[in-house]
Every structure is written in structure tokens, then in C-alpha cells.
Amino acid sequence: MLVVAAFVVVIHLLGRQPKAPSLRQRKTSDIKDVEDEIISERHVGELISADDIYQGIYEKDGVYYALARLSGTNFSVMPGPDQDARESTLIEILGQVDYPVQFITTTVVSDTTEAARKIAERAAGITDNPRLQSYCFLYAGALQQMKLERKVLAQQSWMVLSSHGIEGKNTDPVEKLRERMTLLAANLRDKARIFITPVVRSEEVMDALQQIVLPEAIVKPSERALAGVTEPIHFMEGEMQRVQKAG
């Protein structure tokens, strides 16, 4: 009897299926694998594609890119029929495009610095009403604090055109990009009421790339460059002297 009982127990154990990991465990494992892959294989150079920037055009590995801001249409507040008609127009316009076009939308921190500066300037000129002057200064300070605390966000959309520079021996890729941008901007404006503002200055390109890759950043690369910060790590002379004295 003992032998028979032992044989039955062995058969039962062998017939049991191994316990499959739960859906939650599988998802966690998959996410961990993806995170490891991203951390080990992605590099910042793959995200910020710019070897050279000149007059609003940036180049990476022989490919030239032009950036433009999109504005003028908010599909979320349009009636259904109008939205369908506008989308059909967009499909028609983009269906005629035979070159690469990318659209990027991101949420960025609104820059309230300029508004705060103008209010502070007007407040400085108010001499006959101290209470109003004090209110304006407080208002300007509150606007600046909103930016620092990232309280005001805005949606920003971009269009990116590219040219490989191999479409013709005598074709200037930069001029080709500008020609494409002009024609596409006219079509989108006249037919779809979408307005395009090309990025034409190098500092605007740097700021745009940061808004796309690091939308939560509040200090623009152009502002850092004007302040003399041109390297990823910047040491202030006064701070270095203080550290040396302390050491």
C-alpha cells in the first residue's frame, strides 16, 4: 500500500503544471526589460540631432532640417462637421507632399518673463499712485514665480522638414528647404487656416530643440549663452575662489 501511495503522489506531482507568472508580474518584467534597453542603448545625441546650426537650419549626418511653429487651429473646440472638413483638407494637402514631414506636439512651461518685465517697467513709471505701483510690482513678481514653479503650461506644436542634399548636384539643400517651407506654409494657411512661423535664427533652433526634448526646462539655451554659459558644466569664478579659500 505504501508503494502504491508513493507512486500516486509522484504521478500527481509530475502532472502538475508549473505556476505561470501573474499578469502583473509579466507586465512588471516587460517594463523592466524595456527600461533596461532604453537606459543601455539610448544616447542624448540620438535625441538632439544637430551637428551644425546656421540661420535657422540645422544639420545632422548630412541631412538638413528646418523647424516651424504651428498655430491658428484648435480642433478640440470646432464643431464636428467643421473638424471633418478641416481634416480632409489637411489630408489632401499632405497627400501631395513627396518629401519627409514630421509633426511634434509637446507641453511646455509658459515663459512669463517678458510679461513680468513689461509690467515692472510700467510700475516703475507710476509715481502718483503708490498702491497701484505696489500692486503692479507684486503682479510682476507673481508672474515670474509662476514660471519658476511651472504653474502655467501650454501646448506647442512643431513641423519639421528635411532634405538629404542629394536631390540634385546643383541643388542647395538649405534653399530647397526654405522653398518647401514657403510653399507648404502658403497651402496650410490658405486652405486649412493653419499658420506656420518658420524658425529663422540659430538661437531659436536651440531653444526649440530643448522644448521638444526637455519641455520642463525653464532656462533657455539662448539665455545661458548670453550669460556666458557655453559648456554643460560651468564654474563661476567667485564660487571657485570661495571654495579655494575654504579648502
PDB file of C-alpha atoms in Angstrom, residues 11 38 44 46 56 68 72 83-84 91 110-111 137-139 142 146 148 168 182 223:
ATOM      1  CA  ILE A  11       2.355  10.879 -10.700  1.00  0.00           C
ATOM      2  CA  ILE A  38      16.335  52.358 -23.053  1.00  0.00           C
ATOM      3  CA  VAL A  44      21.326  62.144 -25.852  1.00  0.00           C
ATOM      4  CA  GLU A  46      20.188  60.457 -30.757  1.00  0.00           C
ATOM      5  CA  GLY A  56      17.609  78.510 -38.633  1.00  0.00           C
ATOM      6  CA  ALA A  68       8.440  75.879 -37.830  1.00  0.00           C
ATOM      7  CA  GLY A  72      -4.146  79.038 -35.707  1.00  0.00           C
ATOM      8  CA  GLN A  83     -13.463  69.424 -37.907  1.00  0.00           C
ATOM      9  CA  ASP A  84     -14.070  66.749 -40.544  1.00  0.00           C
ATOM     10  CA  ILE A  91      -5.106  65.012 -45.757  1.00  0.00           C
ATOM     11  CA  SER A 110       4.904  79.100 -20.420  1.00  0.00           C
ATOM     12  CA  ASP A 111       7.508  81.858 -20.412  1.00  0.00           C
ATOM     13  CA  PHE A 137       5.283  95.071  -8.733  1.00  0.00           C
ATOM     14  CA  LEU A 138       3.551  92.253  -6.849  1.00  0.00           C
ATOM     15  CA  TYR A 139       1.800  91.162 -10.052  1.00  0.00           C
ATOM     16  CA  ALA A 142       3.789  86.603  -9.210  1.00  0.00           C
ATOM     17  CA  MET A 146       4.601  81.107 -11.939  1.00  0.00           C
ATOM     18  CA  LEU A 148       9.798  79.194 -11.706  1.00  0.00           C
ATOM     19  CA  GLY A 168      20.353  67.244 -57.454  1.00  0.00           C
ATOM     20  CA  THR A 182       7.262  78.662 -48.121  1.00  0.00           C
ATOM     21  CA  GLU A 223      19.689  82.746 -22.291  1.00  0.00           C
TER      22      GLU A 223
END
